[in-house]
XYZ file of C-alpha atoms in Angstrom:
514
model
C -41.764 59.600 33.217
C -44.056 61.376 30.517
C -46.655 63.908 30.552
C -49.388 61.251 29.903
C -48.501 59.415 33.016
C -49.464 62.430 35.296
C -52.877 62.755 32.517
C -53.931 58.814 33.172
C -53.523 59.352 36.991
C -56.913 58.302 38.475
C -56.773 59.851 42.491
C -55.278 62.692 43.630
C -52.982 60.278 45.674
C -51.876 58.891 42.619
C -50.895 62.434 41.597
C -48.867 62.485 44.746
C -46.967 59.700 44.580
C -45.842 61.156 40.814
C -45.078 64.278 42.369
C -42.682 62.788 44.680
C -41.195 60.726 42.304
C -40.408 63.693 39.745
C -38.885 65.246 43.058
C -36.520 62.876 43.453
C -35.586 62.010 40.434
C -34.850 65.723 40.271
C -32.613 65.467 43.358
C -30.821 63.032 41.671
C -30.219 64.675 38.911
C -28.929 67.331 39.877
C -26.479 65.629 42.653
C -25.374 63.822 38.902
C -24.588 66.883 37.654
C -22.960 68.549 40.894
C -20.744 65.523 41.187
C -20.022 65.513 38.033
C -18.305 69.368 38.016
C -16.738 68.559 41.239
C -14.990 65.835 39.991
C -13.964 68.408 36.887
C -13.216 71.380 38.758
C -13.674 70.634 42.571
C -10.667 69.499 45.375
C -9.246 66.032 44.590
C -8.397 65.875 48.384
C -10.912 64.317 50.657
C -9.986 66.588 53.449
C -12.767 69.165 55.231
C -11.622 72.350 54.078
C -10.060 74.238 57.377
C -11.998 77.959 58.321
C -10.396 80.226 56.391
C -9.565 78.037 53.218
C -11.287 78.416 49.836
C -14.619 76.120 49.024
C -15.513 74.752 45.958
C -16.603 76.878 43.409
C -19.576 75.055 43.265
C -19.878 74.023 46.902
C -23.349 76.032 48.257
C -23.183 76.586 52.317
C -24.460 73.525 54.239
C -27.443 74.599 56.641
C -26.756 73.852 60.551
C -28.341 71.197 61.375
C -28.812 69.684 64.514
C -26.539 66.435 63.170
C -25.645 64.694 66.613
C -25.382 65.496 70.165
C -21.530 66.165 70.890
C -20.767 65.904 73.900
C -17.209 66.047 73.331
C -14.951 69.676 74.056
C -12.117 71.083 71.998
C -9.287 71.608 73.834
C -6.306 73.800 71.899
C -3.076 72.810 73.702
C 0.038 74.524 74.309
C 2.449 73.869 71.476
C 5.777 75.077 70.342
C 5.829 77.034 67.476
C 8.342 76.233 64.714
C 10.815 78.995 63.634
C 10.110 80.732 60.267
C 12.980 80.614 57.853
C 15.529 78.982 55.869
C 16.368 75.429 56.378
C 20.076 75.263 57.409
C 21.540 73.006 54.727
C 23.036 69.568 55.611
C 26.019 69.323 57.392
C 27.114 66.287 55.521
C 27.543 68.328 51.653
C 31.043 68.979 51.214
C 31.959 72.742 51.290
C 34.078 74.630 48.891
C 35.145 78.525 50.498
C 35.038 81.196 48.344
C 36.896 84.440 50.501
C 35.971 87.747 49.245
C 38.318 90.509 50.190
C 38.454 93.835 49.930
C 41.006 95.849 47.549
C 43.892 97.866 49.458
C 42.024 101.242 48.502
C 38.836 100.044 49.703
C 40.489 99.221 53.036
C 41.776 102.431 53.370
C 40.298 104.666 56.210
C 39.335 108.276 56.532
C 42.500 109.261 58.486
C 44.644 107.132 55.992
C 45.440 103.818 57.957
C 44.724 100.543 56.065
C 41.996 98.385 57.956
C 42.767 95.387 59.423
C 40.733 92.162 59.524
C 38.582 91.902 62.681
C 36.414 88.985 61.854
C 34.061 87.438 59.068
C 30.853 86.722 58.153
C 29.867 83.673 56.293
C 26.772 82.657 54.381
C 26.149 79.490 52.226
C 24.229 79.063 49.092
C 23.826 75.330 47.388
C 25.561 75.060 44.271
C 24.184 72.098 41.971
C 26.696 69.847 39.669
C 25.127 68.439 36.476
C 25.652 64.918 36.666
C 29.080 62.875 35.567
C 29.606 60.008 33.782
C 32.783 58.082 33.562
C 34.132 54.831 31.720
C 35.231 52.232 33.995
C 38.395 50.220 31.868
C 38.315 46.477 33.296
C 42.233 46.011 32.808
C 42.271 41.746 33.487
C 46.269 40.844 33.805
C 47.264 37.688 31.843
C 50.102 35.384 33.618
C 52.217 32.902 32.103
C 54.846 30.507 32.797
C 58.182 31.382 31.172
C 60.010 28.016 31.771
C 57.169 26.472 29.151
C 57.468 26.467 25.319
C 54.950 27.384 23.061
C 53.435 29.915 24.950
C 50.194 31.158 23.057
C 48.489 34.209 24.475
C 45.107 31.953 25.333
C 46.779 28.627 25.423
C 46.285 26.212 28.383
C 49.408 27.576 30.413
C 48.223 31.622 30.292
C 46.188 32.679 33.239
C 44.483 35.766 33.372
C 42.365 37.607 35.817
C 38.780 36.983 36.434
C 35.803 39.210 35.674
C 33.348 39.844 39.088
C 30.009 38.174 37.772
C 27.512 40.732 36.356
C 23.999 41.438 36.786
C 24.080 41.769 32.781
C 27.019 39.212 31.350
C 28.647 41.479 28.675
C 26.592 44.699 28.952
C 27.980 47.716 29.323
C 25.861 48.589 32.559
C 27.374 48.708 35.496
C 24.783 48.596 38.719
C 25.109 52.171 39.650
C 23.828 52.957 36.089
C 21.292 50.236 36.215
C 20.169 51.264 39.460
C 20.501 55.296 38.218
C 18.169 54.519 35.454
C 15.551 52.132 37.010
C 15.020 54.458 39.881
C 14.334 57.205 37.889
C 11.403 55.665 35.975
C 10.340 53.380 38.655
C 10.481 55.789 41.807
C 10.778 59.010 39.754
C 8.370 58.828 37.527
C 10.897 59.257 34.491
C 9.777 57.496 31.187
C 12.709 55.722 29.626
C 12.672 58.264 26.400
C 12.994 61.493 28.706
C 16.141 59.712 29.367
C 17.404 59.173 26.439
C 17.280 62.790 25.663
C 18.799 63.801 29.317
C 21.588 61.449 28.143
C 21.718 63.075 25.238
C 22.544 66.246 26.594
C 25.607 65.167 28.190
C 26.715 63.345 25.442
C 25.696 59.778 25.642
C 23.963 57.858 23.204
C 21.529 55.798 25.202
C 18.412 54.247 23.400
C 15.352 53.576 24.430
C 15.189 49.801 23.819
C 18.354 49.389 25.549
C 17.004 50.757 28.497
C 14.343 48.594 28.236
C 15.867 45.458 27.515
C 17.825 46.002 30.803
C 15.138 46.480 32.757
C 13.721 43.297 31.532
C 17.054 41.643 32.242
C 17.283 43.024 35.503
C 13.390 41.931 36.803
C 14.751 38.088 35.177
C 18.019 38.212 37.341
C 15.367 39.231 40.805
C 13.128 36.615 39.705
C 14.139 34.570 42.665
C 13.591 37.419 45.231
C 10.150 38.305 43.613
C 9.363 34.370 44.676
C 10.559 34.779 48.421
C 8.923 37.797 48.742
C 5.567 36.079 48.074
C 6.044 33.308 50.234
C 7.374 36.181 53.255
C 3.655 37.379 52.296
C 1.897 34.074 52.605
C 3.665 33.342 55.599
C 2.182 36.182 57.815
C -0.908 37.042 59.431
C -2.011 40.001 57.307
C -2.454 40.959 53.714
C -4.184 43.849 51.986
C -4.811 44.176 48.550
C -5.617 46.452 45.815
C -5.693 46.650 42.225
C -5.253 49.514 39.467
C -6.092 49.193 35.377
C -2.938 49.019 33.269
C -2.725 48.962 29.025
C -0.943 46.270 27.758
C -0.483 47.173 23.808
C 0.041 44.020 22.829
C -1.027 42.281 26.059
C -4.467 39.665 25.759
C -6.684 42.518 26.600
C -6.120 46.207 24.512
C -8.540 47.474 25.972
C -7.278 47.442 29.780
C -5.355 45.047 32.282
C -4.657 45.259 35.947
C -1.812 45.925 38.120
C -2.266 44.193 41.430
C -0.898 45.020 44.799
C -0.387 42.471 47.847
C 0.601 44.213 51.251
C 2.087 42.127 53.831
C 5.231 41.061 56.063
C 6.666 40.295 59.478
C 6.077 42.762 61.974
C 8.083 46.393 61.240
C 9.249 44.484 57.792
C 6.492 45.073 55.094
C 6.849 43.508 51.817
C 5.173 45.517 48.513
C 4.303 42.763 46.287
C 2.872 44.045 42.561
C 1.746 41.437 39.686
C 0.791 42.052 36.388
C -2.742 39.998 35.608
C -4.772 40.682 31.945
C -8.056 40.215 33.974
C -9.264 42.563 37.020
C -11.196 38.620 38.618
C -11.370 37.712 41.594
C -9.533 33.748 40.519
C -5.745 36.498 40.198
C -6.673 36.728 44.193
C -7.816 33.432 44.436
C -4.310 31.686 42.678
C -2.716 34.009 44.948
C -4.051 33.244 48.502
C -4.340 29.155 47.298
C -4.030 27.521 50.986
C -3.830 31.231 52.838
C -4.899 31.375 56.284
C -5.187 34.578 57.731
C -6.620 37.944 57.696
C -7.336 39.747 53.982
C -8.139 43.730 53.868
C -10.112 44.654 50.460
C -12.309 47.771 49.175
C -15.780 46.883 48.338
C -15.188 45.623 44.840
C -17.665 42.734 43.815
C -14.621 40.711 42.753
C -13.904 39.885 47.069
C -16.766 38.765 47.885
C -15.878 35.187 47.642
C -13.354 35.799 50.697
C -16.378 35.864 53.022
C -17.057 32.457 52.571
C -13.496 30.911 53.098
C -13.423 29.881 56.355
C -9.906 29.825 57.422
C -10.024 33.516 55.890
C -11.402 36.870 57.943
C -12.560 39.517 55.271
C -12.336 42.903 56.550
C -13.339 46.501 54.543
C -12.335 50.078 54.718
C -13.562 52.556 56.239
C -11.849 55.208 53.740
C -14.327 53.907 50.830
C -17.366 54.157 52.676
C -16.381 57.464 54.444
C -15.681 58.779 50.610
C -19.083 57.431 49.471
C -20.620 60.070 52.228
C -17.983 62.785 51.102
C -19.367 62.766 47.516
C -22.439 63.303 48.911
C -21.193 66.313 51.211
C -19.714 67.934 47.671
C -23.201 67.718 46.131
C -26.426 70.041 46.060
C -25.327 71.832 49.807
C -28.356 72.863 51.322
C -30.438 72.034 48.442
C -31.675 69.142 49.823
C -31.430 67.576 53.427
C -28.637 64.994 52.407
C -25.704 66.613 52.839
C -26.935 66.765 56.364
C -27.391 63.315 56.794
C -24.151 62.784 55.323
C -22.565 65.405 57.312
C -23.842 62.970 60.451
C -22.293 59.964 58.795
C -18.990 61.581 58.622
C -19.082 62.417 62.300
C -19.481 58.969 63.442
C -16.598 58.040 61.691
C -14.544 60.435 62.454
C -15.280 59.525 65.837
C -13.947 56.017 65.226
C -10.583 57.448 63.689
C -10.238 59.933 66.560
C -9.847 56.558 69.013
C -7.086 55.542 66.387
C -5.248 58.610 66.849
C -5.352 58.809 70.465
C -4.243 55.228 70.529
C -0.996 55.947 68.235
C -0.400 59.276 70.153
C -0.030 57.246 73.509
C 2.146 54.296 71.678
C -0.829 51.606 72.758
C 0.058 48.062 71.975
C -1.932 45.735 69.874
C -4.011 44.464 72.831
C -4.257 47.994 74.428
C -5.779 49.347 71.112
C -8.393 46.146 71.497
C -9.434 46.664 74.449
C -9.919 50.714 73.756
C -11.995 49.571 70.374
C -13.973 47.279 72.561
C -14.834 49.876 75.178
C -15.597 53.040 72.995
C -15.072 52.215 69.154
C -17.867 49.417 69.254
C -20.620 51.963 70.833
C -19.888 53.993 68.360
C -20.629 51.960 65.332
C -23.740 50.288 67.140
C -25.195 53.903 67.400
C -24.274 54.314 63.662
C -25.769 51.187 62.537
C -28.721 51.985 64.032
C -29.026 55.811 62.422
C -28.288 53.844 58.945
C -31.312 51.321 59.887
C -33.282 53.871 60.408
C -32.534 56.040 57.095
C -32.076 52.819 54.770
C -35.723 53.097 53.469
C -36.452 56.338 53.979
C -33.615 57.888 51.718
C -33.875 57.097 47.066
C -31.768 54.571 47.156
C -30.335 56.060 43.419
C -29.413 58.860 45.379
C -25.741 59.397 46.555
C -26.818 59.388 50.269
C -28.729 56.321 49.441
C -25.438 54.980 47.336
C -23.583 55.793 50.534
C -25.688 54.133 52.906
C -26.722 51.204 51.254
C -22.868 50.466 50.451
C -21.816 51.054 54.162
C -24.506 48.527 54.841
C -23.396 45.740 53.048
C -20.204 46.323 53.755
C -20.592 46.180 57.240
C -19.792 43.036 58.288
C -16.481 43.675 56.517
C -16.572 47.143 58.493
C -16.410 46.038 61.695
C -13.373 43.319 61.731
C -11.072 45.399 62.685
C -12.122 45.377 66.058
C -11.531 41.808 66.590
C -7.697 41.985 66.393
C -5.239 45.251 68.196
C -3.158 45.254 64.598
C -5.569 45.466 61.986
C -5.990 48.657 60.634
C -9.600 50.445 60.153
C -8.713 51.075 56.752
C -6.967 49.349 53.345
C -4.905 53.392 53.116
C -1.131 51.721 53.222
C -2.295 49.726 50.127
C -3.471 52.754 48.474
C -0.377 54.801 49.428
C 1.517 52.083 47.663
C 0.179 51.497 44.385
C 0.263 55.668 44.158
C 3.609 55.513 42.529
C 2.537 53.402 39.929
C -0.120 55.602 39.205
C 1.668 58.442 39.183
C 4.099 57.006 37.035
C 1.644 55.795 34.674
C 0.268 59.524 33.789
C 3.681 59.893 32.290
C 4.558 56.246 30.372
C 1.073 55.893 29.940
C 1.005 51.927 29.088
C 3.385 49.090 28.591
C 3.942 47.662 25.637
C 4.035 44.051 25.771
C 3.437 41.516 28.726
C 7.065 40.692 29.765
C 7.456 44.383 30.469
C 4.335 44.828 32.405
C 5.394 41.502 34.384
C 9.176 43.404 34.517
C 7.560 46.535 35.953
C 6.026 45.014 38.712
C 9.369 43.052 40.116
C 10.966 46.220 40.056
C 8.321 48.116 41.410
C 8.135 45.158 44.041
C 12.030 45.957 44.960
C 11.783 49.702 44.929
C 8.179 50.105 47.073
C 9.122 47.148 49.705
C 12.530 49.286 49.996
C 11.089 52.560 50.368
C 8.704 51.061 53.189
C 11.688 49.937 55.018
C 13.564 53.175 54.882
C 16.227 52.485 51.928
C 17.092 54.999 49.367
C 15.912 53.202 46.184
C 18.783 53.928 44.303
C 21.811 53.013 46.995
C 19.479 49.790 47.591
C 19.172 48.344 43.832
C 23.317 49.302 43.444
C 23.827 47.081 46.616
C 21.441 44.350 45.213
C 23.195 44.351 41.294
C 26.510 44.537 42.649
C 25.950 41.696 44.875
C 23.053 39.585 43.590
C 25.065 37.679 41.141
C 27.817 36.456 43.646
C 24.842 34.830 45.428
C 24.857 31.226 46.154
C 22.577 30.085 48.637
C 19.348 30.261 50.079
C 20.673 32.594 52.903
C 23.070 34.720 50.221
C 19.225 35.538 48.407
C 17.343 36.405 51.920
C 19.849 38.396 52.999
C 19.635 40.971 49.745
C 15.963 40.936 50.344
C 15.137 44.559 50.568
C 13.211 44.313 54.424
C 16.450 42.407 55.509
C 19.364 45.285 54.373
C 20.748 46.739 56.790
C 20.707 50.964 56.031
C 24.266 51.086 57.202
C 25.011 48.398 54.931
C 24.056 50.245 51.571
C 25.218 53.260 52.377
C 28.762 52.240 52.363
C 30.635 53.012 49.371
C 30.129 50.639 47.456
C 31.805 49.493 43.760
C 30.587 50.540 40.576
């Protein structure tokens, strides 16, 4: 808006109306500008600071308002307080004594006599043992008849000892070192050329590529698995999804392709499912749920929307992305302006809503226990908050972030309030966004792939090593049970049963071959 707007104004109401616009686009600029540093310098958590914690540097003090009519009391319970100090350390380590004993002349008393032993004290400290490596020598016995002439060392009368089948044919990797190395880049976080060099140390000359080129192997050999995993997916009720950008240097796109996460599985078996896609459109989740009938979880990204018209399909949000919407808002200007306020109101009626969740996991409720407490105090809730965002929808620049946050909770809201149709859906997409973490975590450090069969090899193992984690395995112990055994597989039951949601715990953490 320039000066010579405000000059050509013809009424003072005219003037007005300019006056209020200039003040909101003011607001808005400076809620830019406060979101902007909090993002730079604020608290990445979403969490209400506690009393006592530090704010924001650039958080100002939020006036009380009279937000909502709380009816409800805080009531501090009893609780046991947990004992300060050390951790005992596991009873399982192995222990190694080391007796200290005095010297004859330090046992010697005042009146002359020698001391004698009347007990002990005993303290343990954790000792740490850099890690071994060790050659195993396959030694295959060769058998021959001695009755026949003409014996030649390979000839058709010489026997020798078979070879167990290998993940790798002919590699030098045995599955514990396979499964050493994948979990440390895939669950660890460890980029394959910080392992070289940790080789390196101990004297092992491990490249790179070779590490690579196993991993690539590897993801081949579990191609089959990936498949039944999918179908394990497909086959159940549920499914939430998520997506994160990935570069691919010499993938299609440069510039930036997607890793994308499908969350599903039987009952108390969930199955971590990641593919690699070039494109971040909604067809990857189309191709995907081709003939799906069921329930889909999603954030609010545009590329969903086609889900709501699918009949045999029941689209339902999260209540994490529009409660962050109101959050940012909360982090901005203070009590500059009246929003944070209103969002501070927002933010009560939903945590309202995720109070009934936690009283409902507290007390164990079953699915249709948890329905029928949504259906008696979660959906008065959300009417009442519909109608304070009906009420504010117009009244609020919708450019602002309160008017971001409420117009987005509006049109999500159809989505919003699924979950209270069904006992086992969850309020919010969060156990989709706790799994893909590790993949972003990992990609701060490795930072991109470099070509499409290794993004596409990433994801099977990252499939393997989430979906195990989820069902309580040890990454590591899990992919050395899976290479030692996977190629000795046969069947259709000999593959289901090395699925990682169908090993037993017990099973893996036998000792088992290297």
């Amino acid at each position: 808006m320039t000066r010579d707007t405000l000059k050509n104004a013809e009424s003072l109401d005219e003037v007005k109306d300019i006056a209020l616009n200039l003040f909101d686009e003011n607001i808005i600029l400076q809620e830019q500008i406060k979101s902007l540093q909090d993002r730079l310098f604020g608290r990445k958590s979403e969490k209400t600071p506690k009393d006592g914690e530090q704010m924001s540097l650039f958080d100002m003090p939020e006036p009380e308002l009279p937000i909502l009519n709380e009816d409800d009391t805080v009531t501090i319970t009893e609780h046991a307080r947990k004992k300060r100090g050390r951790k005992p350390l596991p009873a399982d380590l192995p222990r190694v004594d080391a007796v200290h004993k005095l010297s004859e002349d330090d046992r010697k008393c005042n009146c002359g006599c020698l001391k004698d032993k009347i007990g002990e004290e005993v303290s343990e400290q954790l000792e740490y043992i850099p890690a071994k490596v060790r050659v195993i020598r396959n030694i295959r016995y060769k058998y021959a008849c001695k009755n026949c002439e003409g014996v030649e060392d390979d000839g058709p009368t010489v026997s020798i000892a078979r070879m167990p089948d290998q993940i790798i044919p002919k590699s030098i990797a045995t599955p514990g070192l396979l499964a050493h190395i994948l979990t440390a880049k895939f669950a660890d976080a460890l980029p394959f050329y910080r392992q070289e060099k940790q080789f390196a140390r101990i004297g092992i000359e491990l490249a790179r590529s070779t590490m690579c080129n196993w991993g690539m192997k590897v993801a081949d050999a579990c191609e089959i698995l990936i498949g039944m995993m999918k179908d394990d997916v497909l086959a159940n009720p549920m499914i939430g999804i998520d997506e994160t950008p990935l570069q691919v240097l010499k993938g299609p796109r440069k510039s930036k392709s997607y890793m994308w996460i499908f969350r599903g599985g039987p009952p108390g078996k969930p199955i971590i499912l990641f593919e690699y896609h070039p494109t971040r459109s909604g067809d990857v989740v189309s191709t995907f749920l081709n003939g799906y009938k069921g329930i889909v979880q999603t954030d609010g990204y545009a590329g969903y929307d086609f889900l709501d018209t699918k009949k045999d399909i029941v689209h339902v949000g999260c209540w994490v992305h529009a409660r962050r919407k109101f959050k940012e808002v909360t982090k901005a200007l203070g009590n500059k302006a009246n929003s944070s306020g209103n969002a501070g109101s927002a933010l009560l009626y939903i945590s309202k809503l995720y109070k009934i969740e936690k009283e409902a996991r507290e007390q164990g409720l079953s699915a249709e226990q948890l329905y029928n407490m949504r259906q008696s105090q979660a959906i008065p809730i959300l009417t009442e908050f519909k109608k304070w965002i009906d009420e504010r929808v117009n009244k609020v620049p919708p450019k602002s972030l309160l008017g971001k946050a409420i117009n987005y909770t509006l049109g999500q809201w159809p989505r919003l309030i699924q979950y209270t149709t069904e006992g086992f859906i969850r309020p919010d997409n969060n156990l989709v966004e706790n799994a893909i973490r590790p993949f972003v975590i990992g990609r701060k450090n490795w930072l991109f792939s470099d070509t499409v069969q290794g993004a596409k090899a990433s994801a099977a193992i990252y499939s393997l090593i989430e979906t195990a984690k989820s069902n309580g395995l040890e990454p590591y112990w899990y992919l050395k049970y899976l290479f030692r055994h996977l190629p000795e597989a046969m069947t259709n039951d000999d593959f289901l049963a090395l699925l990682p949601y169908n090993v037993k715990k017990e099973k893996i953490s036998e000792s088992v071959p290297c």
